[in-house]
Coordinates of N, CA and C in Angstrom, one line a residue:
M1 N -70.1 -82.1 -5.0 CA -68.7 -81.6 -5.1 C -68.3 -81.1 -3.7
T2 N -67.1 -81.5 -3.3 CA -66.6 -81.2 -2.0 C -66.1 -79.7 -2.0
P3 N -65.9 -79.1 -0.8 CA -65.4 -77.8 -0.8 C -64.0 -77.7 -1.4
A4 N -63.2 -78.7 -1.3 CA -61.8 -78.6 -1.9 C -61.9 -78.6 -3.4
E5 N -62.9 -79.4 -3.9 CA -63.0 -79.4 -5.4 C -63.6 -78.0 -5.9
T6 N -64.4 -77.4 -5.1 CA -65.0 -76.1 -5.5 C -63.9 -75.1 -5.5
T7 N -63.0 -75.1 -4.4 CA -61.9 -74.2 -4.4 C -60.9 -74.3 -5.6
V8 N -60.6 -75.6 -5.9 CA -59.7 -75.8 -7.0 C -60.4 -75.3 -8.3
S9 N -61.6 -75.7 -8.5 CA -62.4 -75.2 -9.7 C -62.4 -73.7 -9.8
E10 N -62.7 -73.0 -8.7 CA -62.7 -71.6 -8.7 C -61.4 -71.0 -9.0
A11 N -60.3 -71.6 -8.4 CA -59.0 -71.1 -8.6 C -58.5 -71.2 -10.0
E12 N -59.1 -72.2 -10.7 CA -58.6 -72.4 -12.1 C -59.4 -71.5 -13.1
T13 N -60.4 -70.8 -12.7 CA -61.1 -69.9 -13.6 C -60.3 -68.7 -14.0
S14 N -60.5 -68.3 -15.2 CA -59.8 -67.1 -15.7 C -60.4 -65.8 -15.1
V15 N -59.6 -64.9 -14.7 CA -60.1 -63.6 -14.2 C -60.1 -62.5 -15.2
G16 N -59.6 -62.8 -16.4 CA -59.7 -61.9 -17.5 C -59.1 -60.5 -17.4
V17 N -58.0 -60.4 -16.7 CA -57.3 -59.1 -16.5 C -56.0 -59.2 -17.3
G18 N -56.1 -59.1 -18.6 CA -54.9 -59.2 -19.4 C -54.3 -57.8 -19.6
G19 N -53.2 -57.8 -20.4 CA -52.5 -56.5 -20.6 C -51.0 -56.7 -20.6
Q20 N -50.3 -55.6 -20.4 CA -48.9 -55.7 -20.3 C -48.5 -55.5 -18.8
Y21 N -47.6 -56.3 -18.3 CA -47.1 -56.3 -17.0 C -45.6 -56.3 -16.9
L22 N -45.1 -55.4 -16.1 CA -43.6 -55.4 -15.8 C -43.4 -56.4 -14.8
S23 N -42.5 -57.4 -15.2 CA -42.2 -58.5 -14.2 C -40.9 -58.1 -13.5
F24 N -40.8 -58.6 -12.2 CA -39.7 -58.3 -11.4 C -39.5 -59.5 -10.4
T25 N -38.4 -59.6 -9.8 CA -38.1 -60.7 -8.9 C -38.0 -60.2 -7.4
L26 N -38.5 -61.0 -6.5 CA -38.3 -60.8 -5.1 C -38.0 -62.2 -4.5
G27 N -36.8 -62.4 -4.0 CA -36.4 -63.7 -3.4 C -36.5 -64.8 -4.4
G28 N -36.2 -64.6 -5.6 CA -36.2 -65.7 -6.6 C -37.6 -66.0 -7.2
E29 N -38.6 -65.3 -6.7 CA -40.0 -65.5 -7.2 C -40.3 -64.3 -8.1
D30 N -41.2 -64.6 -9.1 CA -41.6 -63.6 -10.1 C -42.9 -62.9 -9.8
Y31 N -43.0 -61.6 -9.9 CA -44.2 -60.8 -9.7 C -44.3 -59.9 -10.8
G32 N -45.5 -59.3 -11.0 CA -45.8 -58.4 -12.1 C -46.7 -57.3 -11.6
V33 N -46.5 -56.1 -12.2 CA -47.4 -55.0 -12.0 C -47.8 -54.4 -13.4
D34 N -49.0 -53.8 -13.4 CA -49.5 -53.2 -14.7 C -48.5 -52.2 -15.2
I35 N -48.0 -52.4 -16.4 CA -47.0 -51.5 -17.0 C -47.5 -50.0 -17.0
L36 N -48.8 -49.8 -17.1 CA -49.3 -48.5 -17.2 C -49.2 -47.7 -15.9
R37 N -48.9 -48.4 -14.8 CA -48.7 -47.8 -13.5 C -47.2 -47.5 -13.2
V38 N -46.3 -48.0 -14.1 CA -44.9 -47.7 -13.9 C -44.5 -46.3 -14.4
Q39 N -44.0 -45.5 -13.5 CA -43.5 -44.2 -13.9 C -42.0 -44.2 -14.2
E40 N -41.3 -45.0 -13.5 CA -39.8 -44.9 -13.6 C -39.2 -46.1 -13.0
I41 N -38.1 -46.6 -13.5 CA -37.3 -47.6 -12.9 C -35.9 -47.0 -12.7
K42 N -35.4 -47.1 -11.5 CA -34.1 -46.5 -11.2 C -33.3 -47.4 -10.3
G43 N -32.0 -47.3 -10.4 CA -31.1 -48.1 -9.6 C -31.3 -47.7 -8.1
W44 N -31.0 -48.7 -7.2 CA -31.2 -48.4 -5.8 C -30.3 -47.3 -5.4
E45 N -30.8 -46.4 -4.6 CA -30.0 -45.3 -3.9 C -30.6 -45.2 -2.5
A46 N -29.7 -44.8 -1.6 CA -30.2 -44.6 -0.2 C -31.3 -43.7 -0.1
V47 N -32.2 -43.9 0.8 CA -33.4 -43.1 1.0 C -33.3 -42.4 2.4
R48 N -34.0 -41.4 2.5 CA -34.1 -40.7 3.8 C -35.1 -41.4 4.7
P49 N -34.6 -42.0 5.8 CA -35.5 -42.7 6.7 C -36.4 -41.8 7.4
L50 N -37.6 -42.2 7.7 CA -38.6 -41.4 8.5 C -38.8 -42.1 9.8
P51 N -38.9 -41.3 10.9 CA -39.2 -41.9 12.2 C -40.7 -42.3 12.3
D52 N -40.9 -43.3 13.1 CA -42.2 -43.8 13.5 C -43.1 -44.1 12.3
T53 N -42.5 -44.9 11.4 CA -43.2 -45.4 10.2 C -43.2 -47.0 10.3
P54 N -44.1 -47.6 9.6 CA -44.1 -49.1 9.6 C -42.7 -49.6 9.0
D55 N -42.4 -50.8 9.4 CA -41.1 -51.3 8.9 C -41.0 -51.5 7.4
Y56 N -42.1 -51.6 6.7 CA -42.0 -51.8 5.3 C -41.8 -50.4 4.6
V57 N -41.9 -49.3 5.3 CA -41.6 -48.0 4.7 C -40.1 -47.7 5.0
K58 N -39.3 -47.8 3.9 CA -37.9 -47.6 4.0 C -37.4 -46.2 4.2
G59 N -38.3 -45.3 3.7 CA -38.0 -43.9 3.8 C -38.6 -43.1 2.6
V60 N -38.0 -42.0 2.3 CA -38.5 -41.2 1.1 C -37.4 -40.8 0.2
L61 N -37.7 -40.5 -1.0 CA -36.8 -40.1 -2.1 C -37.3 -38.9 -2.8
D62 N -36.5 -38.0 -3.1 CA -36.9 -36.8 -3.8 C -36.7 -37.1 -5.3
L63 N -37.8 -37.2 -6.0 CA -37.8 -37.6 -7.4 C -38.3 -36.3 -8.2
R64 N -37.3 -35.6 -8.7 CA -37.6 -34.3 -9.5 C -38.6 -33.5 -8.7
G65 N -38.4 -33.2 -7.5 CA -39.3 -32.3 -6.7 C -40.4 -33.0 -6.0
E66 N -40.7 -34.3 -6.3 CA -41.8 -35.0 -5.7 C -41.2 -35.9 -4.6
I67 N -41.8 -35.8 -3.4 CA -41.3 -36.7 -2.3 C -42.1 -38.0 -2.4
V68 N -41.3 -39.1 -2.7 CA -41.9 -40.4 -2.9 C -41.5 -41.4 -1.8
P69 N -42.6 -41.9 -1.1 CA -42.3 -43.0 -0.1 C -41.8 -44.2 -0.8
I70 N -40.8 -44.9 -0.2 CA -40.2 -46.1 -0.7 C -40.6 -47.3 0.2
I71 N -41.3 -48.2 -0.4 CA -41.8 -49.4 0.3 C -41.0 -50.6 -0.1
D72 N -40.7 -51.5 0.9 CA -40.1 -52.8 0.6 C -41.2 -53.8 0.6
P73 N -41.6 -54.3 -0.6 CA -42.7 -55.3 -0.7 C -42.4 -56.6 0.0
R74 N -41.1 -56.9 0.2 CA -40.7 -58.1 0.9 C -41.3 -58.1 2.3
T75 N -41.2 -56.9 2.9 CA -41.7 -56.8 4.3 C -43.2 -56.7 4.3
R76 N -43.7 -56.0 3.3 CA -45.2 -55.8 3.2 C -45.9 -57.2 2.9
L77 N -45.2 -58.1 2.1 CA -45.7 -59.4 1.8 C -45.3 -60.5 2.8
K78 N -44.5 -60.1 3.8 CA -44.0 -61.0 4.8 C -43.1 -62.0 4.2
L79 N -42.2 -61.6 3.3 CA -41.2 -62.5 2.7 C -39.9 -62.3 3.5
D80 N -38.9 -63.2 3.3 CA -37.6 -63.0 4.0 C -36.9 -61.8 3.5
H81 N -36.2 -61.2 4.5 CA -35.4 -59.9 4.2 C -34.2 -60.3 3.3
A82 N -33.8 -59.4 2.5 CA -32.6 -59.5 1.7 C -31.8 -58.2 1.7
E83 N -30.5 -58.3 1.6 CA -29.7 -57.2 1.5 C -29.8 -56.5 0.1
Y84 N -29.7 -55.2 0.1 CA -29.8 -54.5 -1.2 C -28.4 -54.7 -1.9
T85 N -28.5 -55.0 -3.2 CA -27.2 -55.2 -3.9 C -27.2 -54.3 -5.1
P86 N -26.1 -54.3 -5.9 CA -26.0 -53.5 -7.1 C -27.1 -53.7 -8.1
T87 N -27.8 -54.9 -8.1 CA -28.9 -55.1 -9.0 C -30.2 -54.7 -8.5
T88 N -30.3 -54.3 -7.2 CA -31.5 -53.9 -6.6 C -32.0 -52.6 -7.3
V89 N -33.3 -52.5 -7.6 CA -33.8 -51.4 -8.3 C -35.1 -50.9 -7.5
T90 N -35.4 -49.6 -7.8 CA -36.7 -49.1 -7.3 C -37.6 -48.8 -8.5
I91 N -38.8 -49.3 -8.4 CA -39.9 -49.1 -9.4 C -40.8 -48.1 -8.8
V92 N -40.9 -46.9 -9.5 CA -41.9 -45.9 -9.1 C -43.2 -46.1 -9.8
L93 N -44.2 -46.3 -9.0 CA -45.6 -46.6 -9.5 C -46.6 -45.5 -9.2
T94 N -47.6 -45.3 -10.0 CA -48.7 -44.5 -9.7 C -49.8 -45.4 -9.0
V95 N -50.3 -44.9 -7.9 CA -51.2 -45.7 -7.1 C -52.5 -44.8 -6.9
E96 N -53.7 -45.4 -7.1 CA -54.9 -44.7 -6.9 C -55.4 -44.9 -5.5
S97 N -55.8 -43.8 -4.9 CA -56.4 -43.8 -3.5 C -57.6 -42.9 -3.4
K98 N -58.2 -42.8 -2.2 CA -59.3 -41.9 -2.0 C -58.9 -40.5 -2.3
R99 N -57.6 -40.2 -2.1 CA -57.2 -38.8 -2.2 C -56.6 -38.5 -3.6
G100 N -56.8 -39.5 -4.5 CA -56.3 -39.2 -5.9 C -55.1 -40.1 -6.2
Q101 N -54.2 -39.6 -7.1 CA -53.1 -40.4 -7.5 C -51.9 -40.1 -6.6
N102 N -51.1 -41.1 -6.3 CA -49.9 -40.9 -5.5 C -48.8 -41.7 -6.2
F103 N -47.5 -41.2 -6.0 CA -46.4 -42.0 -6.4 C -45.9 -42.8 -5.2
V104 N -45.6 -44.1 -5.4 CA -45.0 -44.9 -4.4 C -43.8 -45.7 -5.1
G105 N -42.7 -45.8 -4.5 CA -41.6 -46.5 -5.0 C -41.5 -47.9 -4.3
I106 N -41.2 -48.9 -5.0 CA -41.0 -50.2 -4.4 C -39.6 -50.8 -4.7
V107 N -39.0 -51.4 -3.7 CA -37.7 -51.9 -3.9 C -37.8 -53.4 -4.3
V108 N -37.1 -53.8 -5.4 CA -37.2 -55.1 -5.9 C -35.8 -55.6 -6.2
D109 N -35.6 -56.9 -6.2 CA -34.3 -57.5 -6.5 C -33.8 -57.2 -7.9
G110 N -34.7 -57.2 -8.9 CA -34.3 -56.9 -10.2 C -35.6 -56.9 -11.1
V111 N -35.5 -56.2 -12.2 CA -36.6 -56.1 -13.2 C -36.3 -57.2 -14.3
S112 N -37.3 -57.9 -14.6 CA -37.1 -59.0 -15.6 C -37.5 -58.5 -17.0
D113 N -38.8 -58.4 -17.3 CA -39.2 -58.0 -18.7 C -40.6 -57.5 -18.6
V114 N -41.1 -57.1 -19.8 CA -42.5 -56.8 -20.0 C -43.2 -58.0 -20.6
L115 N -44.3 -58.4 -19.9 CA -45.1 -59.6 -20.3 C -46.3 -59.1 -21.0
D116 N -46.6 -59.7 -22.2 CA -47.9 -59.5 -22.9 C -48.8 -60.7 -22.4
V117 N -49.8 -60.3 -21.6 CA -50.6 -61.4 -21.0 C -52.1 -61.3 -21.5
P118 N -52.5 -62.3 -22.3 CA -53.9 -62.4 -22.7 C -54.8 -62.6 -21.4
G119 N -56.0 -61.9 -21.4 CA -56.9 -62.1 -20.3 C -57.2 -63.5 -19.9
D120 N -57.4 -64.4 -20.9 CA -57.7 -65.8 -20.7 C -56.6 -66.5 -19.9
D121 N -55.4 -66.0 -20.0 CA -54.3 -66.7 -19.3 C -54.1 -66.4 -17.8
V122 N -54.8 -65.4 -17.4 CA -54.7 -65.0 -16.0 C -55.7 -65.8 -15.1
R123 N -55.1 -66.5 -14.2 CA -55.9 -67.4 -13.3 C -56.1 -66.7 -11.9
A124 N -57.2 -66.9 -11.3 CA -57.4 -66.4 -10.0 C -56.4 -67.1 -9.0
A125 N -56.0 -66.3 -8.0 CA -55.2 -66.8 -6.9 C -55.9 -67.9 -6.2
P126 N -55.3 -69.0 -5.8 CA -56.0 -70.0 -5.0 C -56.3 -69.5 -3.6
D127 N -57.4 -70.0 -3.1 CA -57.7 -69.7 -1.7 C -56.8 -70.5 -0.8
L128 N -55.9 -69.7 -0.1 CA -54.9 -70.3 0.7 C -55.2 -70.3 2.2
G129 N -56.4 -70.0 2.6 CA -56.8 -70.0 4.0 C -56.6 -68.6 4.6
T130 N -56.7 -68.5 5.9 CA -56.6 -67.2 6.5 C -55.2 -66.7 6.8
H131 N -54.2 -67.6 6.6 CA -52.8 -67.2 6.9 C -52.2 -66.4 5.8
I132 N -52.7 -66.5 4.6 CA -52.1 -65.8 3.4 C -53.2 -64.9 2.8
N133 N -52.9 -63.6 2.7 CA -53.8 -62.6 2.2 C -53.7 -62.5 0.7
T134 N -54.7 -63.0 0.0 CA -54.7 -62.9 -1.5 C -55.4 -61.6 -2.0
K135 N -55.8 -60.7 -1.1 CA -56.5 -59.5 -1.6 C -55.6 -58.6 -2.5
Y136 N -54.3 -58.8 -2.3 CA -53.3 -58.0 -3.1 C -53.0 -58.6 -4.4
I137 N -53.6 -59.8 -4.7 CA -53.2 -60.5 -6.0 C -54.3 -60.4 -7.0
I138 N -54.0 -59.9 -8.2 CA -55.0 -59.8 -9.3 C -55.2 -61.2 -9.8
G139 N -54.1 -62.0 -10.0 CA -54.1 -63.3 -10.5 C -52.7 -63.8 -10.7
M140 N -52.7 -65.0 -11.3 CA -51.4 -65.6 -11.6 C -51.4 -66.1 -13.1
V141 N -50.2 -66.0 -13.6 CA -50.0 -66.4 -15.0 C -48.8 -67.2 -15.2
T142 N -48.8 -68.2 -16.1 CA -47.6 -69.0 -16.4 C -47.0 -68.5 -17.7
Q143 N -45.7 -68.2 -17.6 CA -45.0 -67.7 -18.8 C -43.8 -68.6 -18.9
G144 N -43.9 -69.6 -19.9 CA -42.8 -70.6 -20.0 C -42.7 -71.4 -18.8
E145 N -41.6 -71.4 -18.2 CA -41.3 -72.2 -16.9 C -41.6 -71.3 -15.7
R146 N -42.0 -70.1 -15.8 CA -42.2 -69.2 -14.7 C -43.7 -69.1 -14.3
M147 N -44.0 -69.0 -13.0 CA -45.3 -68.6 -12.5 C -45.1 -67.2 -12.0
V148 N -45.9 -66.3 -12.6 CA -45.8 -64.9 -12.2 C -47.1 -64.5 -11.4
V149 N -46.9 -63.9 -10.3 CA -48.0 -63.4 -9.4 C -48.2 -61.9 -9.8
L150 N -49.4 -61.6 -10.3 CA -49.8 -60.3 -10.7 C -50.3 -59.5 -9.5
L151 N -49.7 -58.4 -9.1 CA -50.1 -57.7 -7.9 C -51.0 -56.5 -8.2
D152 N -52.0 -56.3 -7.3 CA -52.9 -55.1 -7.4 C -52.2 -54.0 -6.6
V153 N -51.6 -53.1 -7.4 CA -50.8 -52.0 -6.7 C -51.7 -51.1 -5.9
D154 N -53.0 -50.9 -6.3 CA -53.9 -50.0 -5.6 C -54.2 -50.6 -4.2
K155 N -54.2 -51.9 -4.1 CA -54.5 -52.5 -2.8 C -53.2 -52.7 -1.9
L156 N -52.2 -53.2 -2.6 CA -51.0 -53.5 -1.8 C -50.2 -52.2 -1.4
F157 N -50.2 -51.2 -2.2 CA -49.4 -50.0 -1.9 C -50.3 -48.8 -1.7
N158 N -51.6 -49.0 -1.3 CA -52.5 -47.9 -1.1 C -52.1 -47.0 0.0
P159 N -51.8 -45.7 -0.3 CA -51.3 -44.7 0.7 C -52.3 -44.6 1.9
D160 N -53.6 -44.7 1.6 CA -54.6 -44.6 2.7 C -54.4 -45.7 3.7
E161 N -54.2 -46.9 3.2 CA -54.0 -48.1 4.1 C -52.6 -48.1 4.7
L162 N -51.6 -47.6 4.0 CA -50.3 -47.5 4.5 C -50.1 -46.3 5.5
G163 N -51.0 -45.4 5.5 CA -50.8 -44.2 6.3 C -49.9 -43.2 5.7
L164 N -49.7 -43.2 4.4 CA -48.8 -42.3 3.7 C -49.6 -41.1 3.2
Q165 N -49.0 -39.9 3.2 CA -49.7 -38.7 2.7 C -48.8 -37.9 1.8
V166 N -48.4 -38.6 0.7 CA -47.7 -38.0 -0.4 C -48.5 -38.0 -1.6
N167 N -48.7 -36.8 -2.2 CA -49.6 -36.8 -3.4 C -48.8 -36.4 -4.7
V168 N -49.3 -36.8 -5.8 CA -48.7 -36.5 -7.1 C -49.0 -35.1 -7.4
G169 N -48.0 -34.3 -7.9 CA -48.2 -33.0 -8.4 C -49.1 -32.2 -7.6

């Protein structure tokens, strides 16, 4: 078996991470996060910018007394920038880190729906070489005509990795 065949074979194996995922769009592509990590979905509102932060940190938002960093996953995932519109929303997530649980808000184009995903339907992300980092991807699932990329919020939005120091409660 050639290395290419091995990669395809491995990419087609089930990763067995089923459950319910909130799906959302970024640049016309579908993504999903574990619904149990979603704390709140709110319409876009201006955030307070912070100096000397990475470009994917848009600022912070006061959410009922908690200061929540707001991340633009487009920038974090190296996708094309888009203007925020009336349909832009912020999804507030709970993220696990070495320091415990943290709230992080992510800015998305729009929320689609909640997907019920059987574990057998989740496929491993293909090995795309060194130019694309798949460590943030739990897997991929096909829902009708859509291919949904399931994101690992603990890796993609980890406050330790992002250099954020905002804790829950």
